[in-house]
Tab-separated table of C-alpha atoms and ligand atoms in Angstrom:
chain	number	residue	atom	x	y	z
I	428	MET	CA	-0.055	-0.018	0.107
I	429	GLU	CA	1.173	3.596	-0.791
I	430	THR	CA	2.577	5.190	2.295
I	431	THR	CA	3.705	8.626	0.896
I	432	PRO	CA	0.944	10.986	1.871
I	433	LEU	CA	1.200	12.990	-1.325
I	434	LEU	CA	0.768	9.830	-3.488
I	435	LYS	CA	-2.258	8.414	-1.687
I	436	PRO	CA	-5.613	8.431	-3.601
I	437	TYR	CA	-8.343	10.918	-2.741
I	438	LYS	CA	-11.952	11.270	-3.571
I	439	MET	CA	-12.673	14.899	-4.389
I	440	GLY	CA	-16.443	15.053	-4.825
I	441	ASN	CA	-17.328	12.845	-7.930
I	442	TYR	CA	-13.608	12.608	-8.948
I	443	GLN	CA	-11.454	9.773	-7.904
I	444	LEU	CA	-7.979	11.342	-7.746
I	445	SER	CA	-4.911	8.870	-7.813
I	446	HIS	CA	-2.690	11.368	-5.796
I	447	ARG	CA	-2.534	14.711	-4.187
I	448	VAL	CA	0.014	16.563	-6.384
I	449	VAL	CA	-2.060	19.216	-8.228
I	450	LEU	CA	-0.889	21.470	-11.104
I	451	ALA	CA	-1.358	24.975	-9.750
I	452	PRO	CA	-2.677	27.721	-12.150
I	453	LEU	CA	0.239	29.192	-14.083
I	454	THR	CA	0.016	32.064	-16.467
I	455	ARG	CA	2.198	31.368	-19.377
I	456	SER	CA	1.429	34.091	-21.879
I	457	ARG	CA	1.475	31.903	-25.014
I	458	SER	CA	-2.216	32.313	-25.943
I	459	TYR	CA	-1.777	34.678	-28.893
I	460	GLY	CA	-4.618	37.152	-29.220
I	461	ASN	CA	-6.283	35.547	-26.109
I	462	VAL	CA	-6.828	32.319	-28.066
I	463	PRO	CA	-5.517	29.144	-26.526
I	464	GLN	CA	-2.997	27.477	-28.965
I	465	PRO	CA	-2.362	23.936	-29.954
I	466	HIS	CA	1.008	23.922	-28.081
I	467	ALA	CA	-0.896	24.195	-24.872
I	468	ALA	CA	-2.273	20.789	-25.515
I	469	LEU	CA	1.259	19.286	-25.396
I	470	TYR	CA	2.196	21.428	-22.323
I	471	TYR	CA	-0.855	20.335	-20.325
I	472	SER	CA	-0.759	16.615	-21.407
I	473	GLN	CA	2.974	16.441	-20.375
I	474	ARG	CA	1.762	17.388	-16.972
I	475	THR	CA	-1.129	14.954	-16.843
I	476	THR	CA	-1.282	11.721	-14.911
I	477	ASN	CA	-4.071	9.266	-14.786
I	478	GLY	CA	-6.311	10.585	-11.975
I	479	GLY	CA	-4.251	13.789	-11.458
I	480	LEU	CA	-5.851	17.185	-11.065
I	481	LEU	CA	-4.732	20.074	-13.182
I	482	ILE	CA	-5.888	23.803	-13.024
I	483	THR	CA	-5.346	25.915	-16.114
I	484	GLU	CA	-3.531	29.258	-16.277
I	485	ALA	CA	-5.876	32.208	-15.440
I	486	THR	CA	-8.283	32.606	-18.232
I	487	GLY	CA	-10.227	35.792	-18.965
I	488	VAL	CA	-14.026	35.999	-18.622
I	489	SER	CA	-14.571	38.981	-20.867
I	490	GLU	CA	-12.843	41.679	-23.010
I	491	THR	CA	-12.238	43.812	-19.968
I	492	ALA	CA	-10.631	40.913	-18.038
I	493	GLN	CA	-7.200	41.172	-19.516
I	494	GLY	CA	-4.010	42.794	-18.102
I	495	TYR	CA	-1.122	40.641	-19.419
I	496	PRO	CA	0.186	39.783	-22.817
I	497	GLU	CA	-1.190	36.651	-24.629
I	498	THR	CA	-3.267	35.235	-21.785
I	499	PRO	CA	-6.181	32.944	-22.852
I	500	GLY	CA	-9.846	33.742	-22.845
I	501	ILE	CA	-13.079	31.790	-22.391
I	502	TRP	CA	-15.679	34.363	-23.534
I	503	THR	CA	-16.120	33.625	-27.264
I	504	LYS	CA	-17.142	30.360	-29.142
I	505	GLU	CA	-13.697	30.631	-30.787
I	506	HIS	CA	-12.025	30.274	-27.351
I	507	VAL	CA	-14.368	27.405	-26.649
I	508	GLU	CA	-13.296	25.628	-29.773
I	509	ALA	CA	-9.606	26.329	-29.139
I	510	TRP	CA	-9.798	24.872	-25.635
I	511	LYS	CA	-11.495	21.590	-26.778
I	512	PRO	CA	-8.408	19.845	-28.136
I	513	ILE	CA	-6.349	20.930	-25.089
I	514	VAL	CA	-8.906	19.533	-22.705
I	515	GLN	CA	-9.244	16.385	-24.806
I	516	ALA	CA	-5.467	15.889	-24.544
I	517	VAL	CA	-5.615	15.937	-20.732
I	518	HIS	CA	-8.680	13.712	-20.700
I	519	ASP	CA	-7.007	11.157	-23.090
I	520	LYS	CA	-4.404	10.661	-20.295
I	521	GLY	CA	-7.026	10.329	-17.585
I	522	GLY	CA	-6.408	13.871	-16.031
I	523	ILE	CA	-9.142	15.864	-14.300
I	524	PHE	CA	-9.069	19.500	-15.689
I	525	PHE	CA	-10.438	22.675	-14.044
I	526	CYS	CA	-10.409	26.095	-15.833
I	527	GLN	CA	-9.359	29.044	-13.755
I	528	ILE	CA	-11.801	31.888	-14.640
I	529	TRP	CA	-10.393	35.377	-14.010
I	530	HIS	CA	-10.841	39.121	-14.263
I	531	VAL	CA	-7.818	41.348	-13.469
I	532	GLY	CA	-9.908	44.319	-12.468
I	533	ARG	CA	-7.593	47.409	-11.987
I	534	VAL	CA	-4.409	45.365	-12.642
I	535	SER	CA	-4.540	46.420	-16.314
I	536	THR	CA	-3.853	49.400	-18.526
I	537	TYR	CA	-5.590	51.286	-21.198
I	538	ASP	CA	-3.717	49.077	-23.844
I	539	TYR	CA	-5.486	45.924	-22.654
I	540	GLN	CA	-8.919	47.361	-22.543
I	541	PRO	CA	-11.551	47.514	-25.354
I	542	ASN	CA	-11.496	50.992	-27.055
I	543	GLY	CA	-8.688	52.134	-24.743
I	544	LYS	CA	-11.083	52.600	-21.852
I	545	ALA	CA	-10.051	52.582	-18.208
I	546	PRO	CA	-9.894	49.095	-16.481
I	547	ILE	CA	-12.738	48.396	-14.043
I	548	SER	CA	-12.643	47.849	-10.283
I	549	CYS	CA	-14.507	48.310	-7.049
I	550	THR	CA	-12.671	51.565	-6.593
I	551	ASP	CA	-11.338	54.413	-8.702
I	552	LYS	CA	-8.000	54.215	-6.998
I	553	GLY	CA	-5.368	52.648	-9.121
I	554	CYS	CA	-2.165	50.791	-8.111
I	555	THR	CA	0.712	53.217	-7.343
I	556	PRO	CA	2.127	54.356	-10.644
I	557	GLY	CA	5.434	52.752	-11.269
I	558	LEU	CA	4.762	49.565	-9.346
I	559	TYR	CA	6.489	46.865	-11.288
I	560	GLY	CA	7.442	49.525	-13.818
I	561	VAL	CA	3.830	50.136	-14.983
I	562	ASP	CA	2.007	53.375	-15.270
I	563	TRP	CA	-1.135	52.090	-13.689
I	564	PRO	CA	-4.288	54.044	-14.613
I	565	ALA	CA	-7.065	55.116	-12.248
I	566	PRO	CA	-9.841	52.401	-12.810
I	567	HIS	CA	-13.448	53.053	-13.468
I	568	ARG	CA	-15.378	52.401	-10.304
I	569	LEU	CA	-18.200	49.876	-11.161
I	570	SER	CA	-21.629	51.442	-10.340
I	571	ILE	CA	-24.052	49.102	-8.757
I	572	ASP	CA	-25.931	48.860	-11.970
I	573	GLU	CA	-22.801	47.604	-13.780
I	574	ILE	CA	-21.880	44.902	-11.299
I	575	PRO	CA	-24.566	42.192	-12.606
I	576	GLN	CA	-22.970	42.333	-16.051
I	577	VAL	CA	-19.623	41.341	-14.569
I	578	ILE	CA	-21.207	38.514	-12.541
I	579	ASN	CA	-22.896	37.426	-15.723
I	580	ASP	CA	-19.579	37.318	-17.521
I	581	PHE	CA	-18.238	34.730	-14.990
I	582	LYS	CA	-21.505	32.716	-15.348
I	583	VAL	CA	-21.124	32.569	-19.148
I	584	ALA	CA	-17.442	31.758	-18.918
I	585	ALA	CA	-18.269	28.803	-16.615
I	586	ARG	CA	-20.843	27.604	-19.172
I	587	TYR	CA	-18.317	27.863	-21.925
I	588	ALA	CA	-15.656	26.020	-19.900
I	589	ILE	CA	-18.094	23.123	-19.553
I	590	GLU	CA	-18.865	23.360	-23.208
I	591	ALA	CA	-15.139	23.077	-23.929
I	592	GLY	CA	-15.024	19.900	-21.888
I	593	PHE	CA	-13.537	21.026	-18.598
I	594	ASP	CA	-14.501	19.167	-15.581
I	595	GLY	CA	-15.230	22.303	-13.654
I	596	VAL	CA	-13.938	25.795	-12.975
I	597	GLU	CA	-11.891	27.513	-10.377
I	598	VAL	CA	-13.093	31.087	-9.645
I	599	HIS	CA	-9.928	33.250	-9.293
I	600	GLY	CA	-10.461	35.118	-6.143
I	601	ALA	CA	-6.730	35.572	-5.252
I	602	ASN	CA	-3.644	37.674	-5.888
I	603	GLY	CA	-5.013	41.159	-6.093
I	604	TYR	CA	-7.283	40.737	-9.097
I	605	LEU	CA	-10.893	41.914	-9.402
I	606	LEU	CA	-12.631	39.583	-6.671
I	607	ASP	CA	-9.681	40.161	-4.263
I	608	GLN	CA	-10.000	43.965	-4.911
I	609	PHE	CA	-13.588	43.797	-3.603
I	610	ILE	CA	-12.694	41.565	-0.605
I	611	LYS	CA	-9.807	43.550	0.867
I	612	ASP	CA	-10.106	46.645	2.861
I	613	THR	CA	-6.934	48.314	1.539
I	614	VAL	CA	-8.602	48.616	-1.919
I	615	ASN	CA	-12.380	48.429	-1.508
I	616	ASP	CA	-13.404	51.964	-0.414
I	617	ARG	CA	-17.097	51.638	-1.438
I	618	THR	CA	-19.912	53.038	0.745
I	619	ASP	CA	-22.708	51.190	-0.934
I	620	GLY	CA	-23.901	47.504	-0.584
I	621	TYR	CA	-20.584	46.204	-1.916
I	622	GLY	CA	-18.233	47.797	0.522
I	623	GLY	CA	-17.631	48.781	4.181
I	624	THR	CA	-18.286	45.788	6.330
I	625	LEU	CA	-16.558	42.353	5.788
I	626	GLU	CA	-19.974	40.928	4.697
I	627	LYS	CA	-20.432	43.614	2.094
I	628	ARG	CA	-16.833	43.316	0.790
I	629	CYS	CA	-17.351	39.631	0.342
I	630	ARG	CA	-20.642	40.080	-1.364
I	631	PHE	CA	-19.381	40.430	-4.905
I	632	PRO	CA	-17.175	37.279	-4.901
I	633	LEU	CA	-19.997	35.329	-3.317
I	634	GLU	CA	-22.423	36.508	-5.829
I	635	VAL	CA	-20.012	35.454	-8.573
I	636	VAL	CA	-19.707	31.971	-6.908
I	637	LYS	CA	-23.547	31.704	-6.630
I	638	ALA	CA	-24.036	32.575	-10.299
I	639	VAL	CA	-21.456	30.078	-11.431
I	640	ILE	CA	-23.026	27.412	-9.257
I	641	GLU	CA	-26.448	28.208	-10.711
I	642	GLU	CA	-24.914	27.585	-14.292
I	643	ILE	CA	-22.884	24.527	-13.748
I	644	GLY	CA	-23.591	22.969	-10.197
I	645	ALA	CA	-21.704	23.346	-6.971
I	646	ASP	CA	-20.021	19.928	-7.468
I	647	LYS	CA	-17.987	21.577	-10.405
I	648	VAL	CA	-16.921	24.710	-8.724
I	649	GLY	CA	-13.740	25.630	-6.725
I	650	ILE	CA	-12.303	28.966	-5.598
I	651	ARG	CA	-8.920	30.312	-5.144
I	652	LEU	CA	-8.288	32.782	-2.336
I	653	SER	CA	-5.162	34.529	-0.830
I	654	PRO	CA	-6.580	36.320	2.246
I	655	PHE	CA	-3.089	36.719	3.734
I	656	ALA	CA	-1.300	38.212	0.763
I	657	ASP	CA	-1.051	41.786	-0.363
I	658	TYR	CA	0.011	41.308	-3.915
I	659	MET	CA	-0.706	44.280	-6.122
I	660	GLU	CA	-1.248	46.412	-3.065
I	661	THR	CA	-4.344	44.417	-2.243
I	662	GLY	CA	-4.108	43.543	1.474
I	663	ASP	CA	-6.420	43.374	4.359
I	664	SER	CA	-6.258	44.648	7.959
I	665	ASN	CA	-7.630	41.305	9.325
I	666	PRO	CA	-6.920	38.389	7.054
I	667	ASP	CA	-7.738	35.850	9.713
I	668	ALA	CA	-11.261	37.021	10.087
I	669	LEU	CA	-11.617	37.477	6.358
I	670	GLY	CA	-10.374	33.974	5.496
I	671	LEU	CA	-12.721	32.381	8.186
I	672	PHE	CA	-15.622	34.408	6.939
I	673	MET	CA	-15.164	33.274	3.352
I	674	ALA	CA	-14.567	29.669	4.292
I	675	GLU	CA	-17.792	29.595	6.230
I	676	ALA	CA	-19.778	31.387	3.578
I	677	LEU	CA	-18.423	29.047	0.877
I	678	ASN	CA	-19.153	26.047	2.945
I	679	LYS	CA	-22.821	26.948	3.024
I	680	LEU	CA	-22.768	27.155	-0.790
I	681	GLY	CA	-21.500	23.624	-0.937
I	682	ILE	CA	-18.732	24.182	-3.461
I	683	LEU	CA	-16.343	21.352	-4.399
I	684	TYR	CA	-13.096	22.862	-3.216
I	685	LEU	CA	-11.366	25.794	-1.587
I	686	HIS	CA	-7.877	26.531	-2.701
I	687	VAL	CA	-5.819	28.732	-0.454
I	688	ILE	CA	-2.437	30.404	-0.953
I	689	GLU	CA	-0.565	29.857	2.255
I	690	PRO	CA	0.218	32.990	4.415
I	691	ARG	CA	3.866	32.290	4.082
I	692	MET	CA	3.550	33.368	0.382
I	693	VAL	CA	3.101	37.007	1.477
I	694	THR	CA	4.852	37.963	-1.655
I	695	LEU	CA	4.472	35.792	-4.776
I	696	ALA	CA	8.208	35.458	-5.206
I	697	GLU	CA	9.629	33.807	-2.110
I	698	ALA	CA	8.315	31.922	0.907
I	699	GLN	CA	8.407	33.634	4.256
I	700	GLU	CA	7.134	32.780	7.674
I	701	THR	CA	4.170	34.719	9.021
I	702	PRO	CA	2.039	34.340	12.228
I	703	HIS	CA	-1.037	33.674	10.214
I	704	SER	CA	-2.386	30.130	9.332
I	705	SER	CA	-5.009	28.904	6.899
I	706	LEU	CA	-5.810	26.062	9.324
I	707	ARG	CA	-8.996	27.722	10.596
I	708	MET	CA	-10.266	27.960	7.004
I	709	ARG	CA	-9.398	24.341	6.503
I	710	LYS	CA	-11.476	23.379	9.555
I	711	ALA	CA	-14.411	25.617	8.757
I	712	PHE	CA	-14.590	24.339	5.152
I	713	LYS	CA	-16.158	20.849	4.718
I	714	GLY	CA	-15.338	20.400	0.996
I	715	SER	CA	-11.914	19.572	-0.244
I	716	PHE	CA	-9.039	21.793	0.647
I	717	ILE	CA	-6.059	22.611	-1.638
I	718	SER	CA	-3.138	24.397	-0.154
I	719	ALA	CA	-0.450	26.153	-2.330
I	720	GLY	CA	2.594	28.291	-1.990
I	721	GLY	CA	6.307	27.450	-1.766
I	722	TYR	CA	5.836	23.747	-1.198
I	723	LYS	CA	8.548	21.146	-1.677
I	724	LYS	CA	7.934	17.490	-1.315
I	725	ASP	CA	8.612	17.065	2.341
I	726	ASP	CA	6.405	19.862	3.585
I	727	GLY	CA	3.754	18.749	1.112
I	728	ASN	CA	3.812	15.368	2.651
I	729	LYS	CA	3.681	16.717	6.199
I	730	VAL	CA	0.685	19.025	5.481
I	731	VAL	CA	-1.266	16.105	4.027
I	732	GLU	CA	-0.168	13.696	6.681
I	733	GLU	CA	-1.317	16.117	9.463
I	734	ASP	CA	-4.656	16.633	7.602
I	735	HIS	CA	-4.186	20.420	7.103
I	736	ALA	CA	-4.975	19.971	3.491
I	737	ASP	CA	-6.305	17.325	1.157
I	738	LEU	CA	-4.311	18.316	-1.887
I	739	ILE	CA	-1.157	20.361	-2.478
I	740	ALA	CA	-0.819	22.582	-5.589
I	741	TYR	CA	2.600	22.861	-7.043
I	742	GLY	CA	3.417	25.854	-9.279
I	743	ARG	CA	7.069	26.400	-10.156
I	744	LEU	CA	8.194	22.845	-9.508
I	745	PHE	CA	5.427	21.430	-11.729
I	746	LEU	CA	6.229	24.028	-14.447
I	747	ALA	CA	9.774	22.814	-14.531
I	748	ASN	CA	9.035	19.079	-13.917
I	749	PRO	CA	6.385	17.768	-16.269
I	750	ASP	CA	6.576	14.359	-14.472
I	751	LEU	CA	6.601	15.804	-10.827
I	752	PRO	CA	4.422	13.140	-9.260
I	753	LYS	CA	6.798	10.427	-10.593
I	754	ARG	CA	9.745	12.237	-9.352
I	755	PHE	CA	8.267	12.487	-5.934
I	756	ALA	CA	7.344	8.767	-6.034
I	757	ILE	CA	10.998	7.720	-6.702
I	758	ASP	CA	12.697	10.556	-4.914
I	759	ALA	CA	14.334	11.757	-8.172
I	760	PRO	CA	16.197	15.056	-8.488
I	761	LEU	CA	14.158	17.992	-9.888
I	762	ASN	CA	14.814	20.245	-12.853
I	763	LYS	CA	15.292	23.892	-11.878
I	764	TYR	CA	12.825	26.354	-13.158
I	765	ASN	CA	14.006	29.270	-15.336
I	766	ARG	CA	12.249	32.456	-14.299
I	767	ASP	CA	13.378	34.170	-17.589
I	768	THR	CA	11.153	31.996	-19.593
I	769	PHE	CA	8.027	31.955	-17.381
I	770	TYR	CA	6.110	34.517	-19.625
I	771	ILE	CA	7.846	34.586	-22.950
I	772	PRO	CA	5.577	33.868	-25.989
I	773	ASP	CA	7.871	30.997	-27.296
I	774	PRO	CA	5.691	27.848	-27.954
I	775	VAL	CA	8.491	25.487	-26.902
I	776	VAL	CA	11.222	27.149	-24.961
I	777	GLY	CA	10.691	27.157	-21.233
I	778	TYR	CA	7.334	25.608	-21.819
I	779	THR	CA	7.262	22.108	-23.409
I	780	ASP	CA	11.157	21.542	-23.398
I	781	TYR	CA	11.639	20.850	-19.686
I	782	PRO	CA	13.045	17.252	-19.663
I	783	PHE	CA	11.314	14.153	-18.367
I	784	LEU	CA	13.267	11.970	-16.107
I	785	ASP	CA	13.958	9.462	-18.765
I	786	GLN	CA	15.286	12.264	-20.983
I	787	ALA	CA	17.348	13.965	-18.408
I	788	ASN	CA	20.593	12.523	-19.472
C	437	FMN	C1	4.857	31.738	-13.824
C	437	FMN	C2	3.772	31.860	-12.821
C	437	FMN	C3	2.447	32.152	-13.292
C	437	FMN	C4	1.384	32.254	-12.340
C	437	FMN	N1	0.207	32.377	-12.754
C	437	FMN	C5	-1.011	32.174	-11.876
C	437	FMN	C6	-2.173	32.287	-12.477
C	437	FMN	O1	-2.480	32.371	-13.578
C	437	FMN	N2	-3.255	32.122	-11.458
C	437	FMN	C7	-3.023	32.010	-10.192
C	437	FMN	O2	-3.953	31.869	-9.363
C	437	FMN	N3	-1.732	32.010	-9.623
C	437	FMN	C8	-0.719	32.057	-10.563
C	437	FMN	N4	0.564	32.030	-10.085
C	437	FMN	C9	0.813	31.635	-8.622
C	437	FMN	C10	0.968	30.129	-8.478
C	437	FMN	O3	-0.254	29.386	-8.790
C	437	FMN	C11	1.419	29.613	-7.075
C	437	FMN	O4	0.389	30.071	-6.173
C	437	FMN	C12	2.729	30.238	-6.693
C	437	FMN	O5	3.690	30.047	-7.746
C	437	FMN	C13	3.336	29.684	-5.445
C	437	FMN	O6	3.447	28.300	-5.552
C	437	FMN	P1	4.817	27.561	-5.909
C	437	FMN	O7	5.701	27.931	-4.829
C	437	FMN	O8	4.556	26.122	-5.859
C	437	FMN	O9	5.266	28.037	-7.198
C	437	FMN	C14	1.740	31.975	-10.940
C	437	FMN	C15	2.936	31.825	-10.471
C	437	FMN	C16	4.005	31.734	-11.423
C	437	FMN	C17	5.404	31.425	-10.957
């Protein structure tokens, strides 16, 4: 019998997973003109195992959702058709594939927006100009009347994801993007029904989740949150209360999984220790719990063993090691990731050319 915690099977809702090593959502900027490309079929199928769970890179829900070069979309029929062979390639190898649906909100510039308009957000306060070398514009503050349209975009995107063959969707509520902007009190400065108290700040993300559930069913819906992070100047004065509130609210909605970026990932770049813990969220949420952020094999095993998470999502290690579960199984050395090729548009380099174990020498 398998004794390595990460390699033990796990039943996630209706899905029988053969191990706990999940492909984390990873933007790769190789979907030209927001259309997923055939090379993505090879990239994802390389990282597929029979019974393994994969989450796509962040995928835009509408024309206004973009803020980075060549990221994929799921708001047109062309996108649906382009995703189909990619999803098929993962299914052919027995993988379970969720599409991460995304809106960047204010983390965008006029260049990415239709007709050069301002990006949208809960606020009209932009990120500090110059942050990451970008001249961030002041966003357009969504009026109460405009919010239902954005919620509907998530709903349609979820329907399209299912049409493309995905097993479900992960709502992107993390890392300083639109949902996180509503959630966190350093950004949300609204005085209407979508801001002020914790309940009101969480209203928009919860309405998005409810709309997506209505469309495709709670058994196909996960969400990613990063209550403890302040990426893109999106932080909160009480992340513990926020995390717990969301975990309890999501629990009532009966979604499939909650995916949390660990507090030690306070910056996206490197792991650091912080006094916060996602354990209270884990305990409050009765569905499957995915933990991510800076994991290696040993601490992943420990967290699963101690029942602090059901599944561990690996980002950079999985990016650089297409056969990561196998390497964990036989304690093989790992390829190093190359940061310089994370986001280049090349269809091969730094994308599908990381060697498998049997190619390594
Ligand atoms: C190249 C790259 C792209 C990423 N893209 C996304 C993304 O599209 N959606 C998301 O939620 N997180 C994204 N992240 C964050 C990762 O999913 C993950 O949380 C982070 O890398 C920490 O995990 P790790 O230490 O295992 O890499 C990205 C990270 C990297 C390095």
